[in-house]
């Protein structure tokens, strides 16, 4: 299972690389990698597991964060979070997006960033995405709200982008044009 010691932190070069497409059908190794990523996110939302293994809670994690530069991430919102998304995304793409932007009113954090960085992170409010699942089957989703924000945060990791790259350096809380805050 993935533990905090397996998660690389800002400054590690892999976080700034462009991760490589994954060959389909998935090798057994890549299938295990994807399942381990999902297992981490699910574990990180379970009180006992958090206590027992000192996990930082998360709703997503990308392969580069465990030093594997492959285009795979997992996102999981548990049923009582009120959000409806639990996916393993292989070679994900945003195929279209709204003009309208959105941002988390509380800002963003990252399992690979051991400090709090205040500021609004502007992202697309609504996105249409494509990816492959564990069986190598392509799926398409339309996302909005926190699931859309999470997908963009994880996709950024596959492109060597960190959430704070999007924060306005002059005024981190500057009003973002045509944007809706998500609380
Ligand atoms: C929004 C949130 N971000 C948490 N952390 N950061 C992360 O997930 C990073 C990814 C998120 C940062 C912004 C969008 C994606 C991880 N990242 O770095 C991966 O690249 C949370 F932990 C969290 N929740 C709310 C839901 N809760 C359900 C019950 O269990 C606890 C859980 C806590 N919500
Ligand atoms: Ni992150």
XYZ file of C-alpha atoms and ligand atoms in Angstrom:
218
model
C 0.000 0.000 0.000
C 1.099 3.582 -0.653
C 2.234 5.507 2.452
C 3.268 9.133 2.966
C 6.927 8.089 2.669
C 6.199 7.036 -0.942
C 4.863 10.467 -1.908
C 7.504 12.795 -3.379
C 7.448 16.478 -2.364
C 7.889 19.780 -4.189
C 11.451 20.160 -5.421
C 11.539 16.572 -6.687
C 12.111 16.815 -10.485
C 9.505 14.161 -11.355
C 6.764 16.609 -10.266
C 7.878 18.929 -13.068
C 8.100 16.311 -15.847
C 5.487 15.579 -18.494
C 4.316 12.068 -17.618
C 4.248 9.505 -20.437
C 1.202 7.944 -22.049
C 0.439 4.458 -20.768
C 0.434 1.572 -23.236
C -2.917 -0.197 -23.646
C -3.959 -2.855 -22.805
C -2.566 -2.170 -19.347
C 0.316 -4.340 -18.189
C -0.209 -6.120 -14.863
C 2.276 -3.669 -13.346
C 0.351 -0.580 -14.551
C -2.951 -2.117 -13.419
C -1.477 -2.614 -9.913
C -0.124 0.954 -9.948
C -3.586 2.330 -10.785
C -5.232 0.195 -8.087
C -2.635 1.274 -5.524
C -3.384 4.925 -6.311
C -7.123 4.392 -5.790
C -6.428 2.392 -2.610
C -4.433 5.337 -1.209
C -7.260 7.821 -1.790
C -9.885 5.507 -0.260
C -7.613 4.723 2.730
C -6.907 8.428 3.220
C -10.617 9.054 3.815
C -10.924 6.370 6.496
C -10.375 7.459 10.102
C -8.819 4.195 11.265
C -6.422 4.054 8.302
C -5.473 7.741 8.756
C -4.683 7.058 12.411
C -2.916 3.746 11.860
C -0.720 4.833 8.930
C -0.541 8.610 9.513
C -2.063 9.381 6.115
C -2.889 12.849 4.787
C -6.458 12.842 3.526
C -7.033 13.356 -0.165
C -9.661 13.124 -2.880
C -7.126 12.343 -5.599
C -3.555 11.289 -6.335
C -1.514 11.065 -9.552
C 1.232 8.558 -10.439
C 3.987 11.222 -10.630
C 3.375 11.862 -6.915
C 4.829 8.432 -6.155
C 7.664 9.071 -8.592
C 6.133 7.191 -11.532
C 5.937 9.492 -14.575
C 2.927 7.790 -16.158
C -0.412 9.363 -17.190
C -2.594 7.745 -14.526
C -4.518 9.235 -11.606
C -7.301 8.255 -9.209
C -10.090 10.456 -7.821
C -12.529 9.270 -5.176
C -15.348 11.057 -3.420
C -17.030 8.858 -0.831
C -20.791 8.574 -1.096
C -21.509 10.796 1.901
C -19.312 13.607 0.532
C -22.219 14.564 -1.678
C -20.010 14.357 -4.785
C -20.444 11.650 -7.382
C -17.072 10.633 -8.817
C -14.817 7.668 -8.256
C -12.504 6.981 -11.175
C -9.157 5.663 -12.251
C -8.189 7.738 -15.301
C -5.610 6.424 -17.793
C -4.262 8.831 -20.460
C -6.905 11.430 -19.493
C -7.731 14.450 -21.677
C -9.947 17.510 -21.410
C -11.817 17.561 -24.740
C -13.791 20.761 -24.128
C -14.406 23.271 -21.340
C -16.538 26.217 -20.321
C -15.368 29.790 -20.738
C -16.559 30.301 -17.177
C -13.974 29.640 -14.470
C -14.329 28.329 -10.920
C -12.076 28.101 -7.890
C -12.158 26.594 -4.405
C -12.963 29.442 -2.007
C -10.644 27.756 0.512
C -7.799 27.493 -2.006
C -6.056 24.216 -2.811
C -3.503 22.003 -1.117
C -1.424 19.112 -2.405
C -0.079 15.888 -0.892
C 3.269 16.802 -2.487
C 3.365 20.281 -0.906
C 4.181 20.397 2.812
C 3.133 23.988 3.292
C -0.044 25.985 3.036
C -0.078 28.310 0.003
C -2.936 30.798 0.170
C -4.692 32.035 -2.932
C -7.362 31.311 -5.493
C -6.568 28.664 -8.139
C -8.582 29.536 -11.283
C -9.812 26.512 -13.188
C -12.506 25.760 -15.796
C -15.967 25.586 -14.180
C -17.170 22.748 -16.436
C -15.154 20.233 -18.449
C -15.817 17.350 -20.816
C -13.129 14.706 -20.333
C -12.037 11.435 -21.932
C -9.880 8.696 -20.413
C -9.410 4.934 -20.386
C -10.409 2.703 -17.473
C -8.550 -0.295 -15.988
C -9.974 -2.550 -18.723
C -8.672 -0.209 -21.419
C -12.187 0.972 -22.280
C -12.553 4.650 -23.178
C -15.039 6.692 -21.142
C -16.266 10.267 -21.400
C -17.567 12.443 -18.542
C -18.938 15.926 -18.075
C -17.767 17.371 -14.764
C -18.522 20.495 -12.773
C -17.968 21.677 -9.208
C -15.384 19.989 -6.986
C -15.044 16.911 -9.247
C -14.081 19.226 -12.144
C -11.554 21.040 -9.935
C -10.050 17.743 -8.756
C -9.753 16.372 -12.310
C -7.878 19.516 -13.400
C -5.591 19.386 -10.320
C -4.670 15.749 -11.091
C -4.276 16.327 -14.840
C -1.912 19.210 -13.995
C 0.316 16.698 -12.151
C 0.650 14.676 -15.392
C 1.908 17.847 -17.095
C 4.370 18.945 -14.394
C 2.065 21.747 -13.187
C 1.517 22.489 -9.475
C -1.630 24.213 -8.139
C 0.311 27.251 -6.948
C 1.531 27.897 -10.522
C -1.993 29.251 -11.164
C -2.130 31.651 -8.183
C -1.815 35.375 -8.997
C 1.621 36.275 -7.608
C 0.729 39.970 -7.206
C -2.550 39.369 -5.398
C -3.337 35.722 -4.586
C -6.957 36.618 -3.780
C -7.487 38.935 -6.754
C -10.976 38.640 -8.205
C -10.947 36.130 -11.047
C -12.958 37.317 -14.037
C -16.050 35.323 -14.930
C -15.436 32.894 -12.057
C -17.603 31.219 -9.431
C -16.260 30.334 -5.958
C -16.875 26.766 -4.800
C -17.137 26.289 -1.043
C -10.712 19.413 -1.858
C -10.153 18.481 -0.830
N -8.803 18.296 -0.805
C -8.304 17.450 0.121
N -6.945 17.240 0.207
N -6.148 17.510 -0.896
C -6.316 16.718 -2.017
O -7.108 15.826 -2.088
C -5.375 17.003 -3.167
C -6.161 17.161 -4.456
C -7.299 18.178 -4.336
C -6.834 19.610 -4.087
C -7.906 20.473 -4.709
C -8.722 19.614 -5.615
C -8.117 18.241 -5.610
C -4.435 15.814 -3.247
N -3.457 15.983 -4.307
O -2.314 16.608 -4.067
C -3.537 15.110 -5.416
O -2.756 15.572 -6.478
C -9.141 16.774 1.013
F -8.637 15.907 1.897
C -10.520 16.995 0.908
N -11.428 16.333 1.713
C -12.857 16.593 1.538
C -13.592 15.268 1.421
N -13.347 14.454 2.623
C -14.120 13.230 2.539
C -13.875 12.422 3.806
O -12.488 12.170 3.942
C -11.668 13.373 4.014
C -11.890 14.185 2.750
C -11.106 15.490 2.849
N -11.015 17.849 -0.001
Ni -1.694 17.446 -5.854
